[in-house]
Structures are given as C-alpha cells and as structure tokens.
CSV table of C-alpha atoms in Angstrom, one decimal:
chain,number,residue,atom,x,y,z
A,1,UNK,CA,5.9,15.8,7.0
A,2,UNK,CA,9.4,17.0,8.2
A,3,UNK,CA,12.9,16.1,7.6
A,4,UNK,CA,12.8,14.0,10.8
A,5,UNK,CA,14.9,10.3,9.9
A,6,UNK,CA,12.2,7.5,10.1
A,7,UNK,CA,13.6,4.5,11.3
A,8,UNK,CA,11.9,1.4,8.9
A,9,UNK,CA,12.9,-1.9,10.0
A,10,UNK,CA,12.6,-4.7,7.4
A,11,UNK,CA,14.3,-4.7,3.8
A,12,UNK,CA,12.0,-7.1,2.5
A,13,UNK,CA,9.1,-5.8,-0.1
A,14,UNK,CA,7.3,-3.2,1.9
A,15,UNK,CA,10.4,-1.9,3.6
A,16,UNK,CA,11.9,-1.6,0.5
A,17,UNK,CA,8.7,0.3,-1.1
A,18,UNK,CA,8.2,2.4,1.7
A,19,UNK,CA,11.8,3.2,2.1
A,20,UNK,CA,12.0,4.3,-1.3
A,21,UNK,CA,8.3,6.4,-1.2
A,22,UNK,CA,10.0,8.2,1.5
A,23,UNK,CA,13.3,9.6,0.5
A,24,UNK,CA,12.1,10.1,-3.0
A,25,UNK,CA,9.8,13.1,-0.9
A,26,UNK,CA,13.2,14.1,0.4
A,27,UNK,CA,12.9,12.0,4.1
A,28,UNK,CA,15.7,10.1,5.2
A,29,UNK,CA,15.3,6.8,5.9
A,30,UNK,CA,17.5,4.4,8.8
A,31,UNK,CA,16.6,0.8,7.4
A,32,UNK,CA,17.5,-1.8,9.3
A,33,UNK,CA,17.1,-5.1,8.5
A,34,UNK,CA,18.7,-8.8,10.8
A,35,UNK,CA,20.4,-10.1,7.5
A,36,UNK,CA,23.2,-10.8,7.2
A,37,UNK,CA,23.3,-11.1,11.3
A,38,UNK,CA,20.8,-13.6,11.5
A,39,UNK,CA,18.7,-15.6,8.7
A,40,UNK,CA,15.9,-17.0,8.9
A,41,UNK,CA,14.9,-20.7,8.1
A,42,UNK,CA,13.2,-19.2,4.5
A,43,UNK,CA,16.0,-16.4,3.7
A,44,UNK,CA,19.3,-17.0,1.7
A,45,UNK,CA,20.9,-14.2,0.7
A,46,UNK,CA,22.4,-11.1,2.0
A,47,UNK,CA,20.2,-8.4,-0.3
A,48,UNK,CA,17.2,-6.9,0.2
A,49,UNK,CA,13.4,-7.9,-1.1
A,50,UNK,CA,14.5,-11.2,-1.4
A,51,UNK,CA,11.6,-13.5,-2.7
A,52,UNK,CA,11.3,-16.7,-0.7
A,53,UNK,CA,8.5,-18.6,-2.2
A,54,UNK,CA,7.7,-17.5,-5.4
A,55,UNK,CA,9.6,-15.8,-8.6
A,56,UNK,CA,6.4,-15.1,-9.9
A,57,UNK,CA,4.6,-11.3,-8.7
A,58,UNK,CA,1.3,-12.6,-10.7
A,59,UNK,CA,-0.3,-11.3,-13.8
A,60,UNK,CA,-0.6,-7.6,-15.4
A,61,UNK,CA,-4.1,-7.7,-17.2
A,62,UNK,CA,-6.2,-5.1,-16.1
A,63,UNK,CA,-8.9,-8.0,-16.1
A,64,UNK,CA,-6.9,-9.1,-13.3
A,65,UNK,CA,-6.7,-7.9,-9.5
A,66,UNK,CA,-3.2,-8.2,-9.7
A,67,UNK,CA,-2.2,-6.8,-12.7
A,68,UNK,CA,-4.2,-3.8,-11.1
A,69,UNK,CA,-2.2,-3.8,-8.2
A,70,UNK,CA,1.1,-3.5,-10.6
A,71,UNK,CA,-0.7,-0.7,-12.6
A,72,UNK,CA,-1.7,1.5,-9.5
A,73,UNK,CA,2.1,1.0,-7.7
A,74,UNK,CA,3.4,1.9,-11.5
A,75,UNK,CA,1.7,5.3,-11.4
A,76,UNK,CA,3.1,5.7,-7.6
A,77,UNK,CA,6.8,5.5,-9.0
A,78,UNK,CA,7.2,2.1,-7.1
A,79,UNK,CA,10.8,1.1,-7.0
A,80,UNK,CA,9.6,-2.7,-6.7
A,81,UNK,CA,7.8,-2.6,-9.7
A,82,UNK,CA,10.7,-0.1,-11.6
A,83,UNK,CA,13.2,-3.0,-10.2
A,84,UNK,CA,11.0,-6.1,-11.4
A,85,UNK,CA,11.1,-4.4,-15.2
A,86,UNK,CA,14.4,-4.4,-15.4
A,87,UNK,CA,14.8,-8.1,-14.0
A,88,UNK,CA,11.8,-9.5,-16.2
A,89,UNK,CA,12.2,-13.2,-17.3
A,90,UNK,CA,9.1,-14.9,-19.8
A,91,UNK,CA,6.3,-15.9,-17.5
A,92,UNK,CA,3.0,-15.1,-20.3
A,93,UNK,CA,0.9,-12.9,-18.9
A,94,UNK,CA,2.4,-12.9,-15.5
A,95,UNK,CA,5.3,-10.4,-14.5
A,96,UNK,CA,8.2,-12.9,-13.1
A,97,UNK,CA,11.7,-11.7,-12.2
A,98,UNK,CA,14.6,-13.6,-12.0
A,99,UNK,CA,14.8,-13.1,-8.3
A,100,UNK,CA,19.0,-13.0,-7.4
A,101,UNK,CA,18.7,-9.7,-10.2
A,102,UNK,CA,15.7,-8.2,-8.3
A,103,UNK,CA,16.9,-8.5,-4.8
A,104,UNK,CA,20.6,-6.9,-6.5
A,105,UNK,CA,18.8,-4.1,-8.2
A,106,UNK,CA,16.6,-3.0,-5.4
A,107,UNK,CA,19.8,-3.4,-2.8
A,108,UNK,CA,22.0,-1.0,-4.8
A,109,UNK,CA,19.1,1.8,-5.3
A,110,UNK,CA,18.6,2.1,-1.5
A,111,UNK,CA,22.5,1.7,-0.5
A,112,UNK,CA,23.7,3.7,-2.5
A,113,UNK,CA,20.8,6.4,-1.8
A,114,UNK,CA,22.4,9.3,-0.2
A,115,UNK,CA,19.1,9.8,2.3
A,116,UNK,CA,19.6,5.8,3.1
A,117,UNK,CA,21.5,4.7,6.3
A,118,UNK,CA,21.5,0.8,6.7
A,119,UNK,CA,22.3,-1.4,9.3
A,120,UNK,CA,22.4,-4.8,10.1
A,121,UNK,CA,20.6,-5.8,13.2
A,122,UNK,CA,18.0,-7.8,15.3
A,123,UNK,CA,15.6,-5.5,16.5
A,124,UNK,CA,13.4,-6.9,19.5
A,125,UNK,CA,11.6,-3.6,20.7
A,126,UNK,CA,10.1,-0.7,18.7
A,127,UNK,CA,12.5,1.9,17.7
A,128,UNK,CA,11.9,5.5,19.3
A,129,UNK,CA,10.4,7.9,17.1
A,130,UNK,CA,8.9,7.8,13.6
A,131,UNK,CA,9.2,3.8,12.7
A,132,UNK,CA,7.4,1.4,10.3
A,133,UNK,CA,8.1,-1.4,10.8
A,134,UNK,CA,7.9,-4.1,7.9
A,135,UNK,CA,9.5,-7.1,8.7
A,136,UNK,CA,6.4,-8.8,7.3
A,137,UNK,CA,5.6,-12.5,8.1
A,138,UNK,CA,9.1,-13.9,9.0
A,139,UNK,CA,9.1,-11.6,11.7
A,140,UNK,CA,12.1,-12.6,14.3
A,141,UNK,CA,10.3,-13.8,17.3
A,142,UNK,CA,11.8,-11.7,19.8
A,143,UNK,CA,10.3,-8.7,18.0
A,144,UNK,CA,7.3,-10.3,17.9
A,145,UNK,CA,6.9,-10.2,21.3
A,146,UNK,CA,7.7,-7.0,21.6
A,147,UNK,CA,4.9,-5.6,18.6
A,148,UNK,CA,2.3,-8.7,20.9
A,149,UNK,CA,2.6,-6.1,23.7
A,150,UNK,CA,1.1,-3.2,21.8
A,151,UNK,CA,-1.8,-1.8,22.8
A,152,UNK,CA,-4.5,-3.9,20.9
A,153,UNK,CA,-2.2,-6.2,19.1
A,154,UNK,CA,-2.9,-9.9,18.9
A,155,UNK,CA,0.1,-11.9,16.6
A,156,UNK,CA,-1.0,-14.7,14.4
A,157,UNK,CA,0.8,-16.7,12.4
A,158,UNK,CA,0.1,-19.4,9.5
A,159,UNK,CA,2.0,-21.8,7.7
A,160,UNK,CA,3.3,-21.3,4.5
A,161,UNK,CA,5.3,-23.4,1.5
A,162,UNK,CA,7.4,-22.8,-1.2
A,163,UNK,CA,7.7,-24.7,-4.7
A,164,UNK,CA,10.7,-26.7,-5.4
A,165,UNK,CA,13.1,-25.6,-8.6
A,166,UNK,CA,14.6,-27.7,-10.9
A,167,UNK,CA,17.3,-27.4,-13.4
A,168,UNK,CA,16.5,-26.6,-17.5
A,169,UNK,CA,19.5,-29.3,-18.3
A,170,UNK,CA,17.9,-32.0,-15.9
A,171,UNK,CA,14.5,-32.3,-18.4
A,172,UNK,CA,13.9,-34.7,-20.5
A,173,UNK,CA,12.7,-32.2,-23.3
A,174,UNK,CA,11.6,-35.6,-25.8
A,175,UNK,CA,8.3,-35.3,-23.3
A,176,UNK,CA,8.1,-31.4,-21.8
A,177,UNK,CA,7.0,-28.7,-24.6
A,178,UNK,CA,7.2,-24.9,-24.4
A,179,UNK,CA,3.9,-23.3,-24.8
A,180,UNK,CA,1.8,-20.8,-23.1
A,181,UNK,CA,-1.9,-21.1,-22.8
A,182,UNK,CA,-4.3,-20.2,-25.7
A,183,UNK,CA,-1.2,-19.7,-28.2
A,184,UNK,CA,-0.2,-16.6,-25.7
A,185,UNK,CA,3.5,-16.9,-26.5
A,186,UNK,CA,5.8,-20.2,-25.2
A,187,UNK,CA,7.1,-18.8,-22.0
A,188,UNK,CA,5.8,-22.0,-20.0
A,189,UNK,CA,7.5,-25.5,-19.9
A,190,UNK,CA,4.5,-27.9,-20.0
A,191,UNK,CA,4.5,-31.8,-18.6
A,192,UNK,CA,2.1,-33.4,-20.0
A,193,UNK,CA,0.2,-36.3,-18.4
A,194,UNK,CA,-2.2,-39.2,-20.0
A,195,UNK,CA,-4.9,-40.3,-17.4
A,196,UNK,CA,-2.8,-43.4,-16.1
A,197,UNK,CA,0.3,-41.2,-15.3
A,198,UNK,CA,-1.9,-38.4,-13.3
A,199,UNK,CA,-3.2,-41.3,-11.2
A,200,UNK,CA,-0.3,-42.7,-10.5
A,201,UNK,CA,1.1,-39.3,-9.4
A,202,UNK,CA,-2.1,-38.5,-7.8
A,203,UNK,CA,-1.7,-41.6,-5.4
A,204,UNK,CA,2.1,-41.3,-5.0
A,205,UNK,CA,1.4,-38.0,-3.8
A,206,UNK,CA,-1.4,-38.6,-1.6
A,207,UNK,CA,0.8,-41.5,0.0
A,208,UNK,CA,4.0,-39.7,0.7
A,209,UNK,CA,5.4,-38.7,3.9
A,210,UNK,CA,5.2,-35.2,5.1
A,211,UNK,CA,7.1,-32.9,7.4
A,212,UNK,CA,6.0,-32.7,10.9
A,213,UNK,CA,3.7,-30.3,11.7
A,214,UNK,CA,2.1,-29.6,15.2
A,215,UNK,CA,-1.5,-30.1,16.0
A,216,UNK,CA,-1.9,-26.9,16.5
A,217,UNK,CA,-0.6,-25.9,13.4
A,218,UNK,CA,-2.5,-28.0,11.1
A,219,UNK,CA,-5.3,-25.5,10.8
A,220,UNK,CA,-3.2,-22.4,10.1
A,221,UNK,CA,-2.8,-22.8,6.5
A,222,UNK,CA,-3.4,-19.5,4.0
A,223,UNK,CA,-6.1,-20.4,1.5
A,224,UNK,CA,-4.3,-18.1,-0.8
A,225,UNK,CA,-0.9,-20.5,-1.1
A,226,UNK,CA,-2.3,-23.7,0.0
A,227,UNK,CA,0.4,-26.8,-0.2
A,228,UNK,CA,-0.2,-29.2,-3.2
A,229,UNK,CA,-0.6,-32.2,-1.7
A,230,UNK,CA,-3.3,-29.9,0.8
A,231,UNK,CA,-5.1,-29.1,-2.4
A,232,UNK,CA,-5.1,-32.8,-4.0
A,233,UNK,CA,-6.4,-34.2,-0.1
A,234,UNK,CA,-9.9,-32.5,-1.3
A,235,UNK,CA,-10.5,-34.7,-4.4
A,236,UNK,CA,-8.7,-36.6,-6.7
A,237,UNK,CA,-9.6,-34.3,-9.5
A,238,UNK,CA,-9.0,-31.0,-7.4
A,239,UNK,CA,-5.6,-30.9,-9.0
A,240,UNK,CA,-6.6,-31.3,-12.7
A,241,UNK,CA,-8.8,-28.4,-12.5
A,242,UNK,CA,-6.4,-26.3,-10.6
A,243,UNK,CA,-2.9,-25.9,-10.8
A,244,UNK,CA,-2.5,-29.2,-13.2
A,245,UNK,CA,-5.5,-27.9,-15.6
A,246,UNK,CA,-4.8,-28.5,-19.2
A,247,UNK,CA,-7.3,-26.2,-20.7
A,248,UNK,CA,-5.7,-23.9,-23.8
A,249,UNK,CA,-2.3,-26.3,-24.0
A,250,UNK,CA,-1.9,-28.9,-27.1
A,251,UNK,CA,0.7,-31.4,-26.6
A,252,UNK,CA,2.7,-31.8,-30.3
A,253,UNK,CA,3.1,-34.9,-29.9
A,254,UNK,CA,-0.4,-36.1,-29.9
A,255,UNK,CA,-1.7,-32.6,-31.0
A,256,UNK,CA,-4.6,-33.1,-28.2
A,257,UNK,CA,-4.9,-31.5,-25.4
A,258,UNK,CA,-3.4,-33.5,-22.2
A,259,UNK,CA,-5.3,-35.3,-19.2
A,260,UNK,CA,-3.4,-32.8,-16.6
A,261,UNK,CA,-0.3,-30.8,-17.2
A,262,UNK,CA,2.6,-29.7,-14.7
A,263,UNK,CA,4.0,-26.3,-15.8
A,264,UNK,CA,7.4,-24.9,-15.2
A,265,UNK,CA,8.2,-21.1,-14.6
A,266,UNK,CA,11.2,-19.9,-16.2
A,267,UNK,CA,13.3,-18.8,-12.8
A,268,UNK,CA,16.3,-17.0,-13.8
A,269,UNK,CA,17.3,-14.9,-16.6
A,270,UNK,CA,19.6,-17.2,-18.0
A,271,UNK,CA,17.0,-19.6,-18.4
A,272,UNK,CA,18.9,-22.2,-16.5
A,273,UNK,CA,16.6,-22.9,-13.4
A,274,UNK,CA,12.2,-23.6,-13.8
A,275,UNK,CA,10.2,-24.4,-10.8
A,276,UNK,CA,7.2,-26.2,-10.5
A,277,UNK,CA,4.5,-23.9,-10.7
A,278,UNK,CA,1.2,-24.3,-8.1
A,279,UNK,CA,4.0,-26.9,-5.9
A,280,UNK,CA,4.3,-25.6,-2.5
A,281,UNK,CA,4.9,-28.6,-0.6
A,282,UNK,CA,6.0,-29.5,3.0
A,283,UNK,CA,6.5,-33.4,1.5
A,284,UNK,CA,9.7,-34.4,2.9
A,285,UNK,CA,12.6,-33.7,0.5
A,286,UNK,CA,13.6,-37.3,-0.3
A,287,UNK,CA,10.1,-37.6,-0.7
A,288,UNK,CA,9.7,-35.2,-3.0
A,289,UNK,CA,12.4,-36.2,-5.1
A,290,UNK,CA,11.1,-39.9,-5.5
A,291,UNK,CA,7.0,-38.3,-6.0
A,292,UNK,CA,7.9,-35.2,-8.4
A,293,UNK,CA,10.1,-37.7,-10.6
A,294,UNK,CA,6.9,-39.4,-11.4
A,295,UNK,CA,6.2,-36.3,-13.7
A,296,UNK,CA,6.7,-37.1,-17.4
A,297,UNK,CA,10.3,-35.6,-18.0
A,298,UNK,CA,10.9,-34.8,-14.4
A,299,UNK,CA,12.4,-38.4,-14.5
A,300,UNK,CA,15.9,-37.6,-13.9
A,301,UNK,CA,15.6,-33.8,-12.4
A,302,UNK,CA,17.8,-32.2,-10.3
A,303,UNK,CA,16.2,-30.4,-7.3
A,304,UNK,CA,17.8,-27.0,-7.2
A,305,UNK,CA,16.0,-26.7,-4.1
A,306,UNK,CA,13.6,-28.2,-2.3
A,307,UNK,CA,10.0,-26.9,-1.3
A,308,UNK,CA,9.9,-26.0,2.3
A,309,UNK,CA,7.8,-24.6,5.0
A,310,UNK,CA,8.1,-22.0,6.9
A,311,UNK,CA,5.9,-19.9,9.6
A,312,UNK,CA,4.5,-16.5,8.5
A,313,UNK,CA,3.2,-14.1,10.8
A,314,UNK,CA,0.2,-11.5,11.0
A,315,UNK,CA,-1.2,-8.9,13.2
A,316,UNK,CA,-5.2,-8.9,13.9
A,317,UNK,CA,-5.4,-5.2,11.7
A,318,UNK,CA,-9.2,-4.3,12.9
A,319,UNK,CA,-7.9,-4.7,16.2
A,320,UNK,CA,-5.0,-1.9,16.0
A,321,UNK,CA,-5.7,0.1,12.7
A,322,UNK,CA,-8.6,3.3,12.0
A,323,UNK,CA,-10.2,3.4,9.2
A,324,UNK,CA,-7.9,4.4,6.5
A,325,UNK,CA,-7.8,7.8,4.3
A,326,UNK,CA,-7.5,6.5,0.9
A,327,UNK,CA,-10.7,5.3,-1.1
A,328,UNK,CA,-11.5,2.1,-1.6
A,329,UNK,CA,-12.1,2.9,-5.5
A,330,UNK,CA,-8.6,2.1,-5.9
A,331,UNK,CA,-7.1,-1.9,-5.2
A,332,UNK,CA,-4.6,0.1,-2.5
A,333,UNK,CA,-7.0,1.6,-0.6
A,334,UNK,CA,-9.1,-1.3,-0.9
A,335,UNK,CA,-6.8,-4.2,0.5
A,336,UNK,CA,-5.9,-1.4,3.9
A,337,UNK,CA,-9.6,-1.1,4.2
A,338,UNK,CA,-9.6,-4.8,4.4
A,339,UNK,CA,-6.4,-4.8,7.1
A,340,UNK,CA,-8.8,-2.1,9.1
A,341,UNK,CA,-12.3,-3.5,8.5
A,342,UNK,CA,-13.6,-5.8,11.9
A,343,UNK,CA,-13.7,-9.0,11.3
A,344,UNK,CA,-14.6,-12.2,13.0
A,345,UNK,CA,-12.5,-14.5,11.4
A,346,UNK,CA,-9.4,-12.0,10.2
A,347,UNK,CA,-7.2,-13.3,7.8
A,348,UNK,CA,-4.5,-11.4,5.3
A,349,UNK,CA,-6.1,-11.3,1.8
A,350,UNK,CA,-4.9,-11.3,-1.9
A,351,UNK,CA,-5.6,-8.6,-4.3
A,352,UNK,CA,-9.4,-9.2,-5.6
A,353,UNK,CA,-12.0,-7.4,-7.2
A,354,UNK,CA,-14.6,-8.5,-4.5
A,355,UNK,CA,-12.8,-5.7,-2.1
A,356,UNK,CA,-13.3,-2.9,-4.5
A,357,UNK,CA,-15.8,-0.3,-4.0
A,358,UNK,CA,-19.0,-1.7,-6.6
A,359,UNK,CA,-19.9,-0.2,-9.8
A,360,UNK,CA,-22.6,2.3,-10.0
A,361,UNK,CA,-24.1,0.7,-12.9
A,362,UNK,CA,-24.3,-3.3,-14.0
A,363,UNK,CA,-21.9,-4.5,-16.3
A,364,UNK,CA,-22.3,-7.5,-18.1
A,365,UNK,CA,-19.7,-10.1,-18.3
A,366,UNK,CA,-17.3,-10.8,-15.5
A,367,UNK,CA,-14.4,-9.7,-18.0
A,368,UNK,CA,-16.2,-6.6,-19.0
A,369,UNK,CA,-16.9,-5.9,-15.2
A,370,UNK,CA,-13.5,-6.2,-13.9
A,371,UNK,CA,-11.8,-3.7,-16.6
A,372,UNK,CA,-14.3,-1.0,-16.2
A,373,UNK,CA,-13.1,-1.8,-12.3
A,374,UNK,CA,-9.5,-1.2,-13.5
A,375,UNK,CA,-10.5,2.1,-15.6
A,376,UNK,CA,-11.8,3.5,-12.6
A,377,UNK,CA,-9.7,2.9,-10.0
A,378,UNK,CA,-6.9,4.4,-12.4
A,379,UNK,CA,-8.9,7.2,-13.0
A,380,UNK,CA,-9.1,7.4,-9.5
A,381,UNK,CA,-6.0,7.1,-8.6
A,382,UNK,CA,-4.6,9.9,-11.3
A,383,UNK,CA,-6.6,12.2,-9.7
A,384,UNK,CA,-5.3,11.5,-6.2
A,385,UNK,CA,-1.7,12.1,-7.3
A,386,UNK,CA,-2.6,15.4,-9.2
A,387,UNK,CA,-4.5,16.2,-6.1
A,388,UNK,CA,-2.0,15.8,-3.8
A,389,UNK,CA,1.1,16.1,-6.0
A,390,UNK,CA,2.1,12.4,-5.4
C-alpha cells in the first residue's frame, strides 16, 4: 500500500483499531469523528472509543469465543486491547476497563501520533479517496443516507439498551457480598435473593412502564443484548437461569447458595461506581429507580445513570462485501466471513465457536473442543503474521 492519507471516519472502536493498524505500517491516517460537534443520544464524552453500553469487553479464556477474539487482536498489536490492559478494573474472568481511562488512553495515542490528523466534523457523504469508514451503529443519519445510496447497500438498524450504574457508597453491604463464581476471586458484588423477593421483583418488573417504542421497532431487538425485562417476558424463570443464575455463589450469611442473584461489575478504577450486570433496560427511569430498589441492598441506591435505549445501525454485508482473504480458521476471519456470507435473515453476530472452520478430528467435551479451536486458530494466525510480516 502507498503513503497515500486514508481518510477513516469514526473514532469509536474500529476507527480507533484501524486507525492505529494503519500508521503503525507507516500510513497516515485523517480521522474524523462528529464529537464534540454533535453527540449523539448514547455518547457523553469528548474522547475517542467511548463505551456506551457496557464496561465490560467479555471474558479471556481460550474456552471462550471472546477471550479468542482478545488473544488473536493481542498478537495483531491492537491498540484497543494494549489500551484496555492498562485501564483493567476486577471483573473475574472477564477483561473490564474502567471506561473514562480507556477512552483517555486511546485518545492521547492517536492525537498525539505524528501520522494522525483529527478533525471534528459531521460527515454526510463519502470522503474522496481511500476511506473507511467506521462510525459503527450510531451512525449520524444524514450519513446514513448517503452510505443507503451505495451500490448494493440496504441500512438496517435495531434497538439496543444499556445497564444502569449505581454508586459503591449507595449499597447496603449488610445484604450484597463480594464473590466471584466457583471461588474465582471476589471481583463481583452479588445480591442475593430468597424465592419470595425474586417474585416480587419478577412481577414488579414485568408490570412496569416502558419507554415508547414504535411498532415498527418492536421487532428490531439484537438477540445478543436483549433488554431484561425482554428476557424475563419469556418465562418467569428465564431470568434465574440467565443473567440472575446463582450457580457457583454461596451467600455467607446463610452459607447456601441463593434462589437468584443480581451481580454488580466493578465500573471504574477507583471502585466507586458498579452496574448492574445482564440490565439493559428501556423501563422508564423513575421506573427503574422504584423496580431496581426492589433488589436486596439496592434499597437506597443512587442511579449514576440510568439504562437507556438507543438505535444501532447495520449494513446488509452479503449484499455489498466479496468473499474475504483471511481464513476462517481464525475467529477474525471467521466473524468477516459471516459479514460476507448470503444470508436470508442477516443479522450482526457475536464472536462464537459455531463460525469457526470445524475440526478435522472429534473432540470430546465441549471444553476440550473449543481450546483445541483456540490452539489452532493461534497457530494459524502466527503463521499469517510471519507470513506476511504483520
């Protein structure tokens, strides 16, 4: 590739990533990205790769898709995964950052990058010349309609939620305990509910007023980050053997294993702010505050914020995208596969073993099977970056 500036717009995760895969092969880069111009309804802050739902980028196990995921972007050099080291706060076996640290770290790397020009625009048509552009599902919606135009492009969009956070100081810690599954460390605040108080929730819950939504937006909900009171509309027990589950938690105070337990992700580094892990919500916010309470030693908690909905955004792949270069041994070439791959009923999908490329041989054991996944696609991927000096 030459020296020729690519123009990226979109400082979120995969402008960020690509940005940085770029000048580290001595490219410059002009990012562009419509904070602090504009905001959208999700965004808050000024940096970039700021995290709007979550704090939490999943687990690292190699018995895990995820943790895959992290280990192949690792041997890339990935800045995103170099930043979220550094900003690491206790989440067990899942890599959580506190996010206002991440979003600092990855802003000053880029800025102060001497192959990085920023600027702060809204973009509605594609640049001229070499341009990615990544500004992911809260694109703005004039740009939208400009990327809807392209040839073969068809824009979708589903709703999305984030998890309210509350305050460490708030909790009554007489009732929460810190544990983490199995004995794996105490990185997790844990509310623990008796049969009578999950019921109680359950029906508060199930009762409680949501945010408006369209009819025609009913149906465009992500499987993959489904609302909780979505999740708890499919069964009265769908929540106590999902997010609620108390399998491999103790509560000291009985020494027996709860009916249904809330956990709470540590948020920040200083410890000071948890939020409410598997709680995407679009419950009204007074609503929220009156159901949530209902949580042993939520009681009195202060809401640092609020879960809230807000539209994402997606492009019908097949329809635009050949069939990608890079194998499908490997989780990354896998999940672009997936974005290329026709597809009646095309939907953006989470990192899974089911996308990989299948074992030659059986493997017994679904553990077993997914790490000698992991081995290979590593193995694989080593050898495409000694291959192609990546």
């Amino acid at each position: 590739m030459n020296n020729a500036r690519v123009t990226i717009v979109g400082a979120g995760l995969a402008g960020c990533e690509a940005a940085w895969q770029l000048v580290r092969r001595g490219v410059p880069v002009r990012l562009i990205d419509m904070k602090p111009t504009k905001f959208s309804p999700a965004h808050k802050s000024e940096g970039f790769a700021e995290l709007v739902c979550s704090n939490s980028l999943k687990a690292e196990q190699l018995s895990n898709a995820s943790g895959l995921l992290k280990a192949e972007m690792r041997a890339l050099n990935g800045l995103i995964l170099a930043s979220a080291e550094k900003c690491r706060v206790p989440a067990g076996g899942a890599l959580a950052v506190d996010r206002h640290l991440f979003s600092e770290t990855i802003t000053e790397t880029l800025k102060n990058h001497p192959l990085v020009e920023f600027e702060s625009a809204v973009i509605d048509r594609i640049p001229d010349g070499p341009c990615i552009i990544a500004t992911g599902p809260l694109t703005d919606p004039a740009l939208t309609d400009a990327i809807s135009q392209l040839p073969g492009a068809k824009a979708l969009h589903f709703f999305d939620a984030a998890a309210p956070i509350v305050t460490a100081e708030s909790l009554d810690m007489d009732k929460v305990f810190r544990a983490s599954r199995y004995d794996k460390g105490s990185d997790y605040l844990n509310c623990p509910m008796n049969e009578d108080e999950y019921n109680a929730f359950y029906d508060a819950l199930m009762g409680a007023e949501l945010a408006e939504l369209h009819d025609f937006e009913k149906k465009l909900v992500f499987e993959g980050c489904l609302a909780v009171e979505i999740l708890a509309s499919r069964g009265r027990q769908t929540l106590a053997f999902g997010p609620l589950k108390p399998v491999g938690l103790k509560d000291p105070r009985t020494g027996k294993e709860p009916y249904a337990v809330v956990q709470l992700r540590q948020e920040n580094e200083a410890g000071t702010l948890y939020n409410l892990v598997g709680f995407q919500t679009r419950l009204k916010w007074g609503e929220q505050k009156r159901v949530f309470s209902m949580i042993p030693g939520l009681e009195h908690a202060e809401f640092a914020r609020y879960g809230v909905m807000h539209r994402n955004t997606y492009l019908n792949g097949p329809d635009m995208l050949g069939e990608p270069d890079f194998t499908g041994r490997t989780i990354l070439g896998a999940l672009a596969r997936h974005v290329s791959t026709p597809s009646a009923n095309f939907q953006p999908m989470n990192a899974n073993f089911g996308i990989l490329e299948p074992l030659d041989a059986r493997v017994r054991g679904k553990r077993n099977r997914y790490e000698k996944l992991s081995a290979r696609a590593i193995d694989t991927l080593n050898e495409v970056i000694r291959t192609y000096d990546l």
